[in-house]
CSV table of C-alpha atoms in Angstrom, one decimal:
chain,number,residue,atom,x,y,z
A,1,MET,CA,0.0,0.0,0.0
A,2,SER,CA,1.3,3.4,-1.0
A,3,ASP,CA,1.4,6.4,1.4
A,4,GLU,CA,-1.3,8.2,-0.7
A,5,ILE,CA,-4.5,8.9,1.4
A,6,LEU,CA,-7.3,7.0,-0.4
A,7,TYR,CA,-10.2,8.1,1.8
A,8,ASP,CA,-9.7,11.9,2.3
A,9,ARG,CA,-12.4,14.1,3.7
A,10,GLN,CA,-14.1,14.6,0.3
A,11,VAL,CA,-14.4,11.0,-0.4
A,12,ILE,CA,-15.6,10.2,3.1
A,13,ASP,CA,-18.3,12.9,3.0
A,14,PHE,CA,-19.5,11.6,-0.3
A,15,LEU,CA,-19.6,7.9,0.7
A,16,GLU,CA,-21.3,8.7,3.9
A,17,GLU,CA,-24.1,10.6,2.1
A,18,LEU,CA,-24.5,7.7,-0.3
A,19,TRP,CA,-24.3,4.9,2.2
A,20,GLY,CA,-25.3,6.4,5.5
A,21,GLU,CA,-23.4,8.5,8.1
A,22,GLY,CA,-20.3,6.8,9.3
A,23,PHE,CA,-20.5,4.0,6.5
A,24,LEU,CA,-17.8,3.8,3.8
A,25,SER,CA,-19.3,0.7,2.2
A,26,PRO,CA,-22.8,-0.1,1.1
A,27,GLY,CA,-25.7,-1.8,3.0
A,28,GLY,CA,-25.7,0.1,6.2
A,29,ALA,CA,-26.7,-1.5,9.6
A,30,GLY,CA,-28.8,-4.2,7.7
A,31,GLU,CA,-26.0,-5.5,5.9
A,32,VAL,CA,-23.8,-5.5,9.1
A,33,ALA,CA,-26.5,-7.5,10.7
A,34,ARG,CA,-26.4,-10.1,7.9
A,35,VAL,CA,-22.6,-10.3,8.1
A,36,VAL,CA,-22.7,-11.3,11.8
A,37,GLU,CA,-26.0,-13.3,11.8
A,38,GLY,CA,-25.7,-16.2,14.1
A,39,VAL,CA,-22.5,-14.9,15.8
A,40,ASP,CA,-22.6,-14.4,19.5
A,41,LEU,CA,-21.7,-10.8,20.1
A,42,LYS,CA,-23.1,-10.2,23.6
A,43,GLY,CA,-20.4,-9.0,26.0
A,44,LYS,CA,-17.8,-10.0,23.5
A,45,HIS,CA,-14.5,-8.3,22.6
A,46,ILE,CA,-14.7,-7.5,18.9
A,47,LEU,CA,-11.9,-6.4,16.6
A,48,ASP,CA,-13.2,-4.4,13.5
A,49,ILE,CA,-10.5,-4.4,10.8
A,50,GLY,CA,-10.8,-1.4,8.5
A,51,CYS,CA,-13.2,0.5,10.8
A,52,GLY,CA,-13.5,3.4,8.5
A,53,SER,CA,-15.3,6.4,10.0
A,54,GLY,CA,-16.7,4.5,12.8
A,55,ALA,CA,-20.4,3.8,12.4
A,56,ILE,CA,-19.9,0.0,12.5
A,57,ALA,CA,-17.9,0.1,15.8
A,58,VAL,CA,-20.5,2.3,17.3
A,59,LEU,CA,-23.3,0.0,16.2
A,60,LEU,CA,-21.7,-3.1,17.5
A,61,ALA,CA,-21.2,-1.6,20.9
A,62,ASP,CA,-24.5,0.4,21.2
A,63,LYS,CA,-27.0,-1.7,19.4
A,64,MET,CA,-25.7,-5.3,18.9
A,65,GLY,CA,-24.4,-6.0,22.5
A,66,ALA,CA,-20.7,-6.0,22.1
A,67,GLY,CA,-18.8,-5.6,25.4
A,68,LYS,CA,-15.9,-3.8,23.8
A,69,VAL,CA,-14.9,-2.8,20.2
A,70,THR,CA,-11.4,-2.3,18.9
A,71,GLY,CA,-11.5,-0.5,15.6
A,72,ILE,CA,-8.3,-0.3,13.5
A,73,ASP,CA,-7.5,1.4,10.2
A,74,VAL,CA,-4.5,2.7,8.4
A,75,GLU,CA,-5.5,6.2,7.5
A,76,ALA,CA,-5.5,9.2,9.8
A,77,PRO,CA,-8.6,10.9,8.4
A,78,VAL,CA,-10.9,8.0,8.9
A,79,CYS,CA,-9.5,7.2,12.3
A,80,GLU,CA,-10.1,10.9,13.3
A,81,ALA,CA,-13.7,10.7,12.0
A,82,ALA,CA,-14.3,7.5,13.9
A,83,ARG,CA,-13.0,8.7,17.2
A,84,LEU,CA,-15.2,11.9,16.9
A,85,ARG,CA,-18.2,9.7,16.2
A,86,VAL,CA,-17.4,7.3,19.2
A,87,ARG,CA,-17.1,10.5,21.5
A,88,ASP,CA,-20.3,11.9,20.2
A,89,ALA,CA,-22.1,8.6,20.9
A,90,GLY,CA,-20.7,8.6,24.5
A,91,LEU,CA,-19.0,5.3,24.0
A,92,GLU,CA,-15.4,6.1,24.6
A,93,ALA,CA,-15.4,3.5,27.5
A,94,LYS,CA,-16.5,0.7,25.1
A,95,VAL,CA,-14.9,1.6,21.7
A,96,GLU,CA,-11.2,2.4,21.0
A,97,ILE,CA,-10.0,3.4,17.5
A,98,ILE,CA,-6.3,2.7,16.8
A,99,GLU,CA,-4.4,3.9,13.7
A,100,VAL,CA,-2.2,1.0,12.6
A,101,SER,CA,0.4,0.3,9.9
A,102,PRO,CA,-0.1,-2.2,7.3
A,103,GLY,CA,1.1,-5.7,8.3
A,104,PRO,CA,0.9,-7.8,11.4
A,105,MET,CA,-1.6,-6.5,13.9
A,106,PRO,CA,-0.3,-4.9,17.2
A,107,PHE,CA,-2.2,-7.4,19.4
A,108,ASP,CA,-1.3,-10.4,21.6
A,109,ALA,CA,-2.4,-13.8,20.6
A,110,GLU,CA,-5.9,-14.8,21.7
A,111,THR,CA,-7.1,-11.1,22.5
A,112,PHE,CA,-10.5,-11.2,20.7
A,113,ASP,CA,-13.7,-13.2,20.7
A,114,VAL,CA,-14.8,-12.1,17.2
A,115,VAL,CA,-12.9,-10.5,14.4
A,116,PHE,CA,-15.2,-8.5,12.1
A,117,SER,CA,-14.5,-6.5,8.8
A,118,LYS,CA,-16.7,-4.8,6.2
A,119,ASP,CA,-15.3,-4.4,2.8
A,120,SER,CA,-11.9,-3.3,3.8
A,121,ILE,CA,-9.7,-6.4,3.5
A,122,ILE,CA,-9.8,-5.8,-0.3
A,123,HIS,CA,-6.9,-3.5,0.3
A,124,ILE,CA,-4.7,-6.4,1.8
A,125,PRO,CA,-2.7,-8.2,-0.9
A,126,ASP,CA,-1.6,-11.5,1.1
A,127,LYS,CA,-4.9,-13.2,1.9
A,128,ALA,CA,-3.0,-16.1,3.6
A,129,ALA,CA,-1.1,-13.8,5.8
A,130,LEU,CA,-4.3,-12.0,6.7
A,131,ALA,CA,-6.0,-15.3,7.6
A,132,ALA,CA,-3.1,-16.4,9.7
A,133,GLU,CA,-3.0,-13.0,11.6
A,134,VAL,CA,-6.8,-13.3,12.3
A,135,LEU,CA,-6.5,-16.8,13.5
A,136,ARG,CA,-3.7,-15.7,15.8
A,137,VAL,CA,-5.5,-12.9,17.5
A,138,LEU,CA,-8.8,-14.8,17.9
A,139,LYS,CA,-9.5,-16.7,21.1
A,140,PRO,CA,-10.1,-20.6,20.7
A,141,GLY,CA,-13.6,-20.9,19.5
A,142,GLY,CA,-13.8,-17.4,18.2
A,143,ALA,CA,-15.4,-16.4,15.0
A,144,PHE,CA,-14.3,-14.4,11.9
A,145,ALA,CA,-17.1,-12.7,10.1
A,146,ALA,CA,-16.4,-10.4,7.2
A,147,SER,CA,-17.7,-9.2,3.9
A,148,ASP,CA,-15.5,-8.1,1.1
A,149,TRP,CA,-15.3,-7.5,-2.7
A,150,LEU,CA,-14.2,-10.5,-4.6
A,151,THR,CA,-13.5,-11.4,-8.1
A,152,LYS,CA,-14.9,-14.7,-9.6
A,153,HIS,CA,-11.5,-15.9,-10.7
A,154,ASP,CA,-7.9,-15.4,-10.1
A,155,GLY,CA,-5.4,-14.6,-12.8
A,156,ASP,CA,-5.9,-12.0,-15.5
A,157,MET,CA,-8.9,-9.8,-15.2
A,158,SER,CA,-11.3,-9.1,-18.2
A,159,PRO,CA,-10.8,-5.7,-19.9
A,160,GLU,CA,-13.9,-4.6,-18.3
A,161,MET,CA,-12.9,-5.5,-14.7
A,162,ALA,CA,-9.4,-4.1,-15.3
A,163,HIS,CA,-11.1,-0.8,-16.4
A,164,TYR,CA,-13.4,-0.7,-13.3
A,165,VAL,CA,-10.4,-1.4,-10.9
A,166,LYS,CA,-8.4,1.4,-12.5
A,167,MET,CA,-11.3,3.7,-12.2
A,168,GLU,CA,-11.7,3.0,-8.6
A,169,ASP,CA,-8.0,3.9,-7.9
A,170,LEU,CA,-8.2,2.6,-4.5
A,171,GLU,CA,-5.4,-0.1,-4.7
A,172,PHE,CA,-7.9,-3.0,-4.7
A,173,GLN,CA,-6.2,-6.4,-4.1
A,174,MET,CA,-9.0,-8.7,-5.2
A,175,ALA,CA,-9.1,-12.4,-4.7
A,176,SER,CA,-11.5,-15.2,-5.7
A,177,PRO,CA,-13.7,-17.2,-3.2
A,178,ALA,CA,-11.5,-20.2,-3.9
A,179,LYS,CA,-8.5,-18.2,-2.9
A,180,TYR,CA,-10.1,-17.0,0.3
A,181,ARG,CA,-11.2,-20.7,1.2
A,182,VAL,CA,-7.6,-21.9,0.6
A,183,ALA,CA,-6.1,-19.1,2.8
A,184,MET,CA,-8.6,-19.7,5.7
A,185,GLU,CA,-8.5,-23.4,5.7
A,186,GLY,CA,-4.7,-23.3,5.4
A,187,ALA,CA,-4.4,-21.0,8.3
A,188,GLY,CA,-6.5,-23.5,10.4
A,189,PHE,CA,-10.0,-22.1,10.2
A,190,GLU,CA,-12.9,-24.5,10.6
A,191,ALA,CA,-16.5,-24.2,9.2
A,192,VAL,CA,-15.2,-21.8,6.4
A,193,GLU,CA,-18.2,-20.4,4.4
A,194,LEU,CA,-18.4,-18.0,1.6
A,195,VAL,CA,-21.8,-16.5,0.5
A,196,ASP,CA,-22.2,-14.7,-2.8
A,197,ARG,CA,-23.8,-11.3,-2.5
A,198,ASN,CA,-23.5,-10.3,-6.3
A,199,LEU,CA,-27.1,-10.1,-6.9
A,200,TRP,CA,-27.8,-7.9,-4.0
A,201,TYR,CA,-25.1,-5.4,-4.9
A,202,ALA,CA,-25.8,-5.5,-8.6
A,203,GLN,CA,-29.3,-4.1,-7.8
A,204,VAL,CA,-28.0,-1.8,-5.1
A,205,SER,CA,-25.4,-0.3,-7.4
A,206,ALA,CA,-27.7,0.3,-10.2
A,207,ALA,CA,-29.9,2.2,-7.9
A,208,GLU,CA,-27.0,4.2,-6.6
A,209,LEU,CA,-26.1,5.1,-10.2
A,210,ALA,CA,-29.7,6.2,-10.9
A,211,GLU,CA,-29.5,8.3,-8.0
A,212,LEU,CA,-26.3,10.1,-9.0
A,213,THR,CA,-27.4,10.6,-12.7
A,214,GLY,CA,-31.2,11.3,-12.1
A,215,PRO,CA,-33.1,14.3,-10.9
A,216,ASN,CA,-31.0,14.8,-7.8
A,217,ARG,CA,-27.7,15.1,-9.6
A,218,ALA,CA,-27.6,18.8,-9.3
A,219,ARG,CA,-27.9,18.7,-5.6
A,220,TRP,CA,-25.0,16.1,-5.5
A,221,GLU,CA,-23.0,18.5,-7.6
A,222,ALA,CA,-23.7,21.4,-5.4
A,223,ARG,CA,-22.5,19.5,-2.3
A,224,HIS,CA,-19.4,17.7,-3.8
A,225,GLY,CA,-18.5,19.5,-7.0
A,226,ALA,CA,-19.5,18.6,-10.6
A,227,ASP,CA,-16.2,17.2,-11.5
A,228,PHE,CA,-16.1,14.9,-8.5
A,229,ILE,CA,-19.6,13.6,-9.1
A,230,GLN,CA,-18.8,13.0,-12.8
A,231,HIS,CA,-15.9,10.8,-11.8
A,232,GLN,CA,-18.1,8.9,-9.3
A,233,ILE,CA,-20.6,8.4,-12.1
A,234,GLU,CA,-17.8,7.1,-14.3
A,235,ILE,CA,-16.8,4.6,-11.6
A,236,TRP,CA,-20.3,3.3,-11.1
A,237,ASP,CA,-20.7,3.1,-14.9
A,238,ALA,CA,-17.7,0.9,-14.9
A,239,MET,CA,-19.0,-1.3,-12.2
A,240,GLN,CA,-22.3,-2.3,-13.9
A,241,PRO,CA,-20.9,-4.7,-16.5
A,242,VAL,CA,-18.7,-6.6,-14.1
A,243,LEU,CA,-21.5,-6.9,-11.6
A,244,LYS,CA,-23.8,-8.1,-14.3
A,245,SER,CA,-21.3,-10.8,-15.5
A,246,GLY,CA,-20.6,-11.9,-12.0
A,247,GLU,CA,-16.9,-11.2,-12.2
A,248,HIS,CA,-17.1,-8.6,-9.5
A,249,CYS,CA,-18.8,-10.7,-6.7
A,250,PRO,CA,-19.1,-9.2,-3.1
A,251,HIS,CA,-19.1,-12.0,-0.6
A,252,HIS,CA,-19.7,-12.7,3.1
A,253,ILE,CA,-16.8,-14.7,4.6
A,254,ARG,CA,-17.0,-16.8,7.8
A,255,GLY,CA,-14.8,-19.1,9.7
A,256,ARG,CA,-14.3,-20.3,13.3
A,257,LYS,CA,-11.1,-21.0,15.2
A,258,PRO,CA,-11.0,-24.4,16.5
A,259,GLY,CA,-11.8,-24.4,20.3
């Protein structure tokens, strides 16, 4: 990962308006609930990898019963936004936000009951090293519950997919469901499960594009700038064919550390 800030204040403000205050990926609280469905969160210590601007960490602690949430991210602007959100929610005793460097996580082995991540591990190139680190910091019997943006196959992308990834310009390191399964089972996870969410996001993304290009476009341009919104429209345009083909396939990812 380069030193370039990928999520600056302008990008944060736009994504939060599109996806909900504090959310830097789609689906809001409902999608978070689906990612952790069936996972016992009550009183648990949860690690939120790629916590973004903090809405999920607050949600886990305030509405979903977590005992403590530790959110980590690699970029100062999102960590600053997350800490402000935690403070405004009055949850500083239950939620901590830590800015980290890419690589091994600064935690002892067997620290967390649950490791969660929503659409952020796409930025981590080595999925096997990621799986091993998650397993290391989980307590025996602990759960990994995440969502991420995957690609149907490894190897060369289609021209359409390569164009979309270039347009995003967010240093995506996409992997296939098969690669994630191998990484997690190789690390030692049990009950590995991958659930394809392509059809859901294909519909959501089309609605987002319609919002940006429809009658409300002038309002989006007034708030974020015409050039910025035009660029977002170009990204969402590029996304449509690879979602329709299934090459871009968001997934839920689950696994359990042996107890």
